[in-house]
Every structure is written in structure tokens, then in C-alpha cells.
Short mmCIF file of C-alpha atoms in Angstrom, two decimals:
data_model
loop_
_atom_site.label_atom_id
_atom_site.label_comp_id
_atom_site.label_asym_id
_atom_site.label_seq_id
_atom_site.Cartn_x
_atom_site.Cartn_y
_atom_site.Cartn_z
CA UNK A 19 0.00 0.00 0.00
CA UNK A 20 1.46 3.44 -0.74
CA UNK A 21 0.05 6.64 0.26
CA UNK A 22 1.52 10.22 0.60
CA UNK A 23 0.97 10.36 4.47
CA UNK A 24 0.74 7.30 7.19
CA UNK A 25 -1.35 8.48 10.35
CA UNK A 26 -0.41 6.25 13.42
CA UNK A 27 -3.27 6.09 16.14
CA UNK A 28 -6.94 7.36 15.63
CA UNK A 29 -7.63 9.50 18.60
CA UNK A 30 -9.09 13.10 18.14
CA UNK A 31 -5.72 14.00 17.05
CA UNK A 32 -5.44 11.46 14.12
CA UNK A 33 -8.85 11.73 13.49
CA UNK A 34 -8.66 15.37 12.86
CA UNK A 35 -5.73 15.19 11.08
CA UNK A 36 -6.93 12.04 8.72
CA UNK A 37 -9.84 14.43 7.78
CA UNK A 38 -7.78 17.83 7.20
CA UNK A 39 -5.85 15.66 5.14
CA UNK A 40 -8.75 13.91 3.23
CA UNK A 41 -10.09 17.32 2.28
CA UNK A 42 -7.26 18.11 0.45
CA UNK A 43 -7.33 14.70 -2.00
CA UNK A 44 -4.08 13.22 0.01
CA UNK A 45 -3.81 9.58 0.31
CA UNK A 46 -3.88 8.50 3.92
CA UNK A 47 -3.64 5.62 5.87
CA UNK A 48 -5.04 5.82 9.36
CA UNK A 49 -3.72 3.15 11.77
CA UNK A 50 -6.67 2.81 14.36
CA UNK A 51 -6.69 0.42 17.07
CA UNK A 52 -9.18 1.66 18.89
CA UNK A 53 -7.80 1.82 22.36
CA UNK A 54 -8.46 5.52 22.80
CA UNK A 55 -7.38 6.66 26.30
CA UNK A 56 -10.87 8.37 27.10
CA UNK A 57 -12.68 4.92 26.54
CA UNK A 58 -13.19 4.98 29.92
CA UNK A 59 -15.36 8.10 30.60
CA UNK A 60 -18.84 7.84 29.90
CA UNK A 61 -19.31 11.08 28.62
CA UNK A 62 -16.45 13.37 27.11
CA UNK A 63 -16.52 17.48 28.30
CA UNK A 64 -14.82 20.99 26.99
CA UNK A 65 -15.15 20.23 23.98
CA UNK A 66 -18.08 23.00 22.15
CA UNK A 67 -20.89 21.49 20.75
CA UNK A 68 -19.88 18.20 21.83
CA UNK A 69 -19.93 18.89 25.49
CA UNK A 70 -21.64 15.48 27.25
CA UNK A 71 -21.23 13.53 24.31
CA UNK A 72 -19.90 9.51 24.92
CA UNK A 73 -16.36 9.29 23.66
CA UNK A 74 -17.63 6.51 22.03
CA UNK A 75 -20.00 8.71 19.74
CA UNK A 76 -17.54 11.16 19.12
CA UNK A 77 -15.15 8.32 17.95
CA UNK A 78 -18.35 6.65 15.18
CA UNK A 79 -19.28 10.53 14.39
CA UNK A 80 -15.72 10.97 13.34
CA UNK A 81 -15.66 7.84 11.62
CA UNK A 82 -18.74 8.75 8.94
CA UNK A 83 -17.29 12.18 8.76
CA UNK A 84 -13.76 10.40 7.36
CA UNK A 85 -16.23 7.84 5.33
CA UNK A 86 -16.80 10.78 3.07
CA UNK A 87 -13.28 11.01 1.68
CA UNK A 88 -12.25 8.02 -0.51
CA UNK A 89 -8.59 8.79 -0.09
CA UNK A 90 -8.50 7.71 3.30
CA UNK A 91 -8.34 4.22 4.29
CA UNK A 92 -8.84 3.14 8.35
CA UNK A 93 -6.94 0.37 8.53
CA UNK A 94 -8.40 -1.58 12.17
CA UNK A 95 -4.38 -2.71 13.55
CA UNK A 96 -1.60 -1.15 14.99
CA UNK A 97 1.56 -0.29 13.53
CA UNK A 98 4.54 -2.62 14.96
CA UNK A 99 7.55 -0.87 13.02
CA UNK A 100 8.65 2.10 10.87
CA UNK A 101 11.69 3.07 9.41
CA UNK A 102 12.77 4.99 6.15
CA UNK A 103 13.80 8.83 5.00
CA UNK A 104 11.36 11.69 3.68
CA UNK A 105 9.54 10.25 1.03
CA UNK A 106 10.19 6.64 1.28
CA UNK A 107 9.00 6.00 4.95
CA UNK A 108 8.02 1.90 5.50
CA UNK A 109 5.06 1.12 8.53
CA UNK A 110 5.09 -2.30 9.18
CA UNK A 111 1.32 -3.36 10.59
CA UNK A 112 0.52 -6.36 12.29
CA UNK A 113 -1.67 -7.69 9.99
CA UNK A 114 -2.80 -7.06 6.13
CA UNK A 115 -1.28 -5.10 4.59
CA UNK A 116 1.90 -6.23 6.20
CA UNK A 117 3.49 -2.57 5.08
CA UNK A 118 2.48 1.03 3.94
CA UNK A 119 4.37 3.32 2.16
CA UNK A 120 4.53 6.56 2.60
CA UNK A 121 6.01 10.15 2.17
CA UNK A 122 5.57 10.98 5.75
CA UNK A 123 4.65 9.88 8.95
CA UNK A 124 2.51 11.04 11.73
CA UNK A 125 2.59 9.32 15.13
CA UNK A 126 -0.69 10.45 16.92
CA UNK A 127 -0.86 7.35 19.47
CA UNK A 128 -1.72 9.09 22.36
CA UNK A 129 -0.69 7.97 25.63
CA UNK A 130 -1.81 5.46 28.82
CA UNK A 131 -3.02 6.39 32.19
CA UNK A 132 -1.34 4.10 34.89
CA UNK A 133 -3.97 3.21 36.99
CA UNK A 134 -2.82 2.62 40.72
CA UNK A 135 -2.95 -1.24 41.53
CA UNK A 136 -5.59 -0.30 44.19
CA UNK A 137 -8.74 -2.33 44.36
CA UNK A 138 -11.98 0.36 43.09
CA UNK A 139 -9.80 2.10 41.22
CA UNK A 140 -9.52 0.28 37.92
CA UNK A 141 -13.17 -0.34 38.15
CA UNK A 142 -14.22 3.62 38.76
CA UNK A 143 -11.90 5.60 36.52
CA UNK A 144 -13.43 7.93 34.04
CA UNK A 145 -16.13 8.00 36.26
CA UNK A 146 -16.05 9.20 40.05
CA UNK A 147 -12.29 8.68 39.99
CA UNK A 148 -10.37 11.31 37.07
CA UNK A 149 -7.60 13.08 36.44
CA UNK A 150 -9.29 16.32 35.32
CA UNK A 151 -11.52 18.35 36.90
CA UNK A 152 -12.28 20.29 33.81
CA UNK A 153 -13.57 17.47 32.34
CA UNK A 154 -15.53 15.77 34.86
CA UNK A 155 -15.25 18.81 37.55
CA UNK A 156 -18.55 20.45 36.88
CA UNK A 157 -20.34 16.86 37.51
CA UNK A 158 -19.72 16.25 41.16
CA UNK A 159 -19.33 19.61 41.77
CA UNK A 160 -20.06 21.01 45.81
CA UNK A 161 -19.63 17.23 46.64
CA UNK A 162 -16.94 15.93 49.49
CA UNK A 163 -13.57 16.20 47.03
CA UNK A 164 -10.68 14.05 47.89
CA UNK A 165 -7.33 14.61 46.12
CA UNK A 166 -4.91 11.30 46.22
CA UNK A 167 -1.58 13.04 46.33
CA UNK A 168 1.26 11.15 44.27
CA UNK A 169 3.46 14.24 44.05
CA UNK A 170 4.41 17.96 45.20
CA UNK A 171 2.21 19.35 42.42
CA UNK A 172 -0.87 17.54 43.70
CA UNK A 173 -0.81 19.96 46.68
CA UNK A 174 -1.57 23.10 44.05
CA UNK A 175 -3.83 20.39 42.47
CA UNK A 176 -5.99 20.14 45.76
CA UNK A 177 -6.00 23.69 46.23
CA UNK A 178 -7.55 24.12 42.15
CA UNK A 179 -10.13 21.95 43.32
CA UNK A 180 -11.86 24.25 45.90
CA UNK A 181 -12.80 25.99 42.76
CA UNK A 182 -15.63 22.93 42.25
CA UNK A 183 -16.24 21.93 45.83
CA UNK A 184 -15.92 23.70 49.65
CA UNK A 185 -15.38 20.25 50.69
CA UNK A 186 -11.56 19.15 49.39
CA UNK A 187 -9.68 16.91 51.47
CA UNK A 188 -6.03 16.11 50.09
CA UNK A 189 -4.73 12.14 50.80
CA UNK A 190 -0.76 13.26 50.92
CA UNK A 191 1.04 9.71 50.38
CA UNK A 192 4.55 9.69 51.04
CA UNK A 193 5.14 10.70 47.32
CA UNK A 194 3.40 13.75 47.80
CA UNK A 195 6.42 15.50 49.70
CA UNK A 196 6.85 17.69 52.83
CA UNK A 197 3.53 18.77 53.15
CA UNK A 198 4.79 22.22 55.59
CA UNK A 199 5.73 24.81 52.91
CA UNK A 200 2.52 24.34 51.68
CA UNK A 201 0.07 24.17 54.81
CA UNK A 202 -0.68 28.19 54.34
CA UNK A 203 -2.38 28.15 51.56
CA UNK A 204 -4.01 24.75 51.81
CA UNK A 205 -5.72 26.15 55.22
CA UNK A 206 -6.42 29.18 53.65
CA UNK A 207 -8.42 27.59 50.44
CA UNK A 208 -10.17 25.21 53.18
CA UNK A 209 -8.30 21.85 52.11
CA UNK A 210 -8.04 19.34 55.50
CA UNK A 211 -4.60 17.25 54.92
CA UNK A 212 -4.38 13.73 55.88
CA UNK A 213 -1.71 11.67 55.54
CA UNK A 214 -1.75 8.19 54.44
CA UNK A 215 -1.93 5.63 51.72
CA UNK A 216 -4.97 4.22 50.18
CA UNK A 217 -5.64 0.48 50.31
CA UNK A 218 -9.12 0.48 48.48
CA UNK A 219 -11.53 3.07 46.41
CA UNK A 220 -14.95 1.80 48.47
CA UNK A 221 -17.99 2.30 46.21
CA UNK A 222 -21.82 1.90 45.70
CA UNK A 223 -22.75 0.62 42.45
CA UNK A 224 -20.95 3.40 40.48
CA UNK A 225 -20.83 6.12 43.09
CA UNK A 226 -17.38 6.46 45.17
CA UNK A 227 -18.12 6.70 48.79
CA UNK A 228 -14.75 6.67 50.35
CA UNK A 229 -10.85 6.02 50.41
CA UNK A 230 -10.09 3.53 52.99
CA UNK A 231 -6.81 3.90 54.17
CA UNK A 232 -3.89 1.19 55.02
CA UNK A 233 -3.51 2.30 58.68
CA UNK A 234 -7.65 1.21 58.59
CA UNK A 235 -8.83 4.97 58.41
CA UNK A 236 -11.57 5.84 56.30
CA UNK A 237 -12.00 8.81 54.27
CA UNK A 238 -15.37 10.12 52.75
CA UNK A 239 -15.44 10.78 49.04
CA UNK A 240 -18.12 11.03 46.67
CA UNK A 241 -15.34 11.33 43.70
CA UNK A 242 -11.54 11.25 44.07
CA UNK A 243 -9.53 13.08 41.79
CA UNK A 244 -5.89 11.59 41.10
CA UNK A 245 -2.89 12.23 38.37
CA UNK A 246 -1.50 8.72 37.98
CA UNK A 247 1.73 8.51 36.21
CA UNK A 248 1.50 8.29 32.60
CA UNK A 249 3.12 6.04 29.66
CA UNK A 250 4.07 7.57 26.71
CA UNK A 251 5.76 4.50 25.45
CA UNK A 252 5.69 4.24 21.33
CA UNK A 253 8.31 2.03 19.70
CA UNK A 254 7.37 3.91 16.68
CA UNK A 255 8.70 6.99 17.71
CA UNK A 256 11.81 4.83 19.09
CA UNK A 257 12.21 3.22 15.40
CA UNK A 258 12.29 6.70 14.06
CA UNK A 259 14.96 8.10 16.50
CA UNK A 260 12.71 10.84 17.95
CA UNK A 261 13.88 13.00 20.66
CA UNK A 262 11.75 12.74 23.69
CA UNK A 263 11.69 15.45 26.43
CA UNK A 264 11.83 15.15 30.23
CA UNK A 265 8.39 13.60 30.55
CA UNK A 266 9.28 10.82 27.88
CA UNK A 267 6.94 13.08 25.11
CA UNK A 268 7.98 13.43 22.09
CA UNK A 269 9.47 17.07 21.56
CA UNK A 270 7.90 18.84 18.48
CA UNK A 271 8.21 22.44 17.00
CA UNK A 272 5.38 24.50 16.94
CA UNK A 273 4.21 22.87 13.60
CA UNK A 274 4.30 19.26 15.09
CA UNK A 275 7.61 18.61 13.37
CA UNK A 276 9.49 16.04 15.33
CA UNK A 277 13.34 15.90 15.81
CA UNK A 278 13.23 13.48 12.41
CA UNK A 279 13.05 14.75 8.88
CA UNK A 280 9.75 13.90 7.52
CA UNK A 281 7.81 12.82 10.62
CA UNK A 282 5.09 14.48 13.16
CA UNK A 283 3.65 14.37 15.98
CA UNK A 284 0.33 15.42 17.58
CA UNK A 285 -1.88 14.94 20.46
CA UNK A 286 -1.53 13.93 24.08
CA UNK A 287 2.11 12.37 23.37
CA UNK A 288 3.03 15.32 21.72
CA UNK A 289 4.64 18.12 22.60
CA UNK A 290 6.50 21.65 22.72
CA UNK A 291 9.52 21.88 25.38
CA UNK A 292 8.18 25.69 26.15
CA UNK A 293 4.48 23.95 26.80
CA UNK A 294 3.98 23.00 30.06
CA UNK A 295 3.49 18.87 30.76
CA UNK A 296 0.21 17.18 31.19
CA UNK A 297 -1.78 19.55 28.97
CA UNK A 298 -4.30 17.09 27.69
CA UNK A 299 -7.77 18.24 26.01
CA UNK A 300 -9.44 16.68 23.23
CA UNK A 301 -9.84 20.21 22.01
CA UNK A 302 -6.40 20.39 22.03
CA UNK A 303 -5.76 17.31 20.29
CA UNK A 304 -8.13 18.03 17.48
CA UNK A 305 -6.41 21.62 16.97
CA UNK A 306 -2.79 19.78 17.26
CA UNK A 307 -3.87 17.19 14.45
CA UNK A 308 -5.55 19.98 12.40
CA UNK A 309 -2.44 21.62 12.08
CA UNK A 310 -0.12 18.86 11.74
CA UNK A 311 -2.08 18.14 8.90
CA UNK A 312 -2.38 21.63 7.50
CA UNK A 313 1.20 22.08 7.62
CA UNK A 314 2.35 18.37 5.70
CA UNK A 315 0.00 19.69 3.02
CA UNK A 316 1.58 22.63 2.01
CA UNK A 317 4.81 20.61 2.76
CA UNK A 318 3.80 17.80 0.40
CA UNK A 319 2.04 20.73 -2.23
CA UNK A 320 5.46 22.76 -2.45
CA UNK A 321 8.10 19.42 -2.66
CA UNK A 322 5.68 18.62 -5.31
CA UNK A 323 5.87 22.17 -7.38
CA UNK A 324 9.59 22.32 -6.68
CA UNK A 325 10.16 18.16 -8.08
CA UNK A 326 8.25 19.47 -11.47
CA UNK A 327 11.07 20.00 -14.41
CA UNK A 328 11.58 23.99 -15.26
CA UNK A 329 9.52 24.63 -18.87
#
């Protein structure tokens, strides 16, 4: 199969930029394995005129939207190799067909959540246990709050939250720091510290009703907001030799240009070294694979003009 642009992962961000593309006439080919990290949410928020919408109707909306441009092809595997210069880039795929051609590359896979090895906490995330409140925020909003600290940061995390809820109580784990240099302004915003360890994310049915702690404490929650750590593993990206930053993204310009002629980047595992880590919106995304795709147009459009002989 050859095709002037290979899109690896089918998240908002190779979504949108499979469909920038396909209104242009290029040939894509849109690796999807449909292992989207939002899967878990039942309903998807921030994003205007899609605000409350199931990822999973975003994801089939997107997918009739693409339907309309024969140039793209969603292939349903993921892409197991890559290697290759501008212009004569090879994606191996596990599965048929066993390789795709292409002039350029876009990796777009997104990244993983690590969810705690906690009991209740596989079984409630994306719903009253997130990582955002932005996106889920507004839905358990003036309810009891409690903020699982895993790091320094989560103490200005816990403090954010008394923006949704009077009632914030911040779980700082051993992870979470010193807790002293920031005591002022936690009592100040109202946030009661305890510290501990969780041993299991009690619930009823599908509404969070407390961390239990190790030491056998019990803390009330009606939703628990937590920043696990996050993978941004792609052996793509590893074939291709790109630089990755401090968080393990992969470091792009401001046009999604990776380190590596001829390839891009866009989405969650994407990202600017002057942009600040853990910046991940589907907005976002769908503006980051918009422009990707904007950009390898006029890329491709101007290689081609230049590659025509002189009259």
C-alpha cells in the first residue's frame, strides 16, 4: 500500500488530522486500534458542541465524517515498526497489509493512564475517579472532594479543586512531599490534609463513597480526583529516533515537526519543550492534528511544485 501520508493512532488528534488531510485529495492511511485513552469516561466534556457527548459517539461521528473522503483508508491494527527517509517511509502493521508506504509519517498514538494497583480504582476511573476536573469537575461539583496526592504538584492540584467543591480533602502519600511549605495556603483555600496511603476506592454501584486507608482509616469521598503517572511509550517513535523530552513526550516544533526529517507528531504524546506537561484536552488534540495536517500539506504541495522540471 502506498500513500503520501501514514497516520499512526486514531484518537481526536489522528482523526482530525486524517480528515484535514482527506479534504485536500491526500492519500492517507489511518492506523486505528481503537484503544483511545478516554474509553473509559462515559461522557467526554470541553469540547463545544460536543460537550456530554460519549467518547464513544464522538469516535463513530468521526468515523462517517472520514467515510466521506475516498482517499482515506482506516486500517483496524496497529503499527509494529517504521523506518525509512522523507519520502520513502516503510510502517510495518501487524496484519494485512503487512506494510504502507509513505512520504511521511505522523505518530498520533496518544498515551496510557497508569492506573494505581488499588482495588476500586480500575473499576471507577473515568467515572467518580479522574484526572481532570475540567472534564468531569462540573459533575460532582459542591460534593466531598478528595485529592490522592502522588506528588508535590498535587498539593496546588488540591488547592484548584476548591474551585468545584468547599469540601476538598487532600490524601498526601509519602510521594506527595513535605507537606509544611505548603500548609498556608491549603488552610487558607479550606483543604483538611491527611496523611496516608490508600488500600481500596470503596464504592456503591458506580458512586465512590470513600478512600479507605492502610492504617484502617476511612475517608469520605463522593469522587476522588488523582494524576497517575503516565506512559508515553511508542516504539514507533523509538524506530524513528525521535527525541523525547523530560516527561518521555515526544518534543515537536510549533508545527508538530518532530526531531526526524519527515515525521510528526500530535496529540496527548506530543509536545513543545516551552508547553507546560500534562496539557491534555481533546480540544487540544483536534487543533494539534488539524495543524499537523495543515502544515504536511503545504509541505507535500510545495516538494511537489519544486520536483516538477523547469519549462
Amino acid at each position: 500500500m502506498n500513500v503520501d501520508v501514514t497516520i499512526i493512532g486514531a484518537g481526536p488528534a489522528g482523526l482530525s488530522c486524517a480528515l484535514t488531510l482527506g479534504r485536500t485529495g491526500r492519500t492517507v492511511a489511518l492506523l486505528d486500534t481503537g484503544a483511545g485513552r478516554n474509553r473509559f469516561a462515559e461522557r467526554a466534556h470541553g469540547f463545544l458542541t460536543r460537550d456530554g457527548a460519549p467518547p464513544s459517539d464522538l469516535r463513530a461521528a468521526a468515523h462517517v465524517e472520514l467515510a466521506q473522503y475516498a482517499s482515506v483508508t482506516r486500517i483496524d491494527r496497529p503499527a509494529v515498526s517504521a523506518s525509512g527517509t522523507p519520502g520513502a517511509f516503510v510502517v510495518d502493521t501487524a496484519g494485512v497489509p503487512a506494510t504502507i508506504k509513505s512520504r511521511r509519517v505522523v505518530i498520533a498514538q496518544g498515551v496510557t493512564d497508569v492506573l494505581l494497583n488499588v482495588p476500586g480504582f480500575a473499576e471507577n476511573w473515568g467515572r467518580t475517579v479522574f484526572a481532570c476536573p475540567y472534564c468531569h469537575g462540573w459533575e460532582v461539583r459542591n460534593r466531598k472532594l478528595v485529592m490522592l496526592g502522588l506528588s508535590p504538584l498535587d498539593y496546588f492540584h488540591a488547592e484548584l479543586l476548591t474551585q468545584w467543591s468547599p469540601s476538598v480533602t487532600l490524601i498526601a502519600t509519602p510521594n506527595s512531599g513535605d507537606s509544611s511549605p505548603h500548609m498556608d495556603l491549603l488552610t487558607k483555600a479550606g483543604v483538611e490534609v491527611i496523611h496516608g496511603e490508600p488500600a481500596r476506592i470503596a464504592a456503591d454501584g458506580s458512586t465512590c463513597t470513600a478512600v479507605e486507608l492502610v492504617d484502617g482509616r476511612s475517608v469520605p469521598a463522593e469522587a476522588v480526583v488523582v494524576h497517575p503517572p503516565i506512559d508515553y511509550t511508542s516504539d514507533i517513535a523509538d524506530d524513528l529516533g525521535c527525541v523525547r523530552l523530560d516527561d518521555d513526550a515526544i518534543e515537536v516544533s510549533e508545527l508538530g515537526q518532530t526531531s526526524v526529517a519527515g515525521v510528526y507528531a500530535c496529540g496527548d504524546i506530543a509536545r513543545r519543550s516551552s508547553a507546560p506537561s500534562g496539557m491534555h484536552f481533546i480540544a487540544r488534540a483536534v487543533s494539534d492534528g488539524l495543524n499537523v495536517g495543515a502544515v504536511l500539506n503545504q509541505e507535500l504541495t510545495f516538494n511537489d511544485i519544486q520536483a516538477k522540471a523547469a519549462p
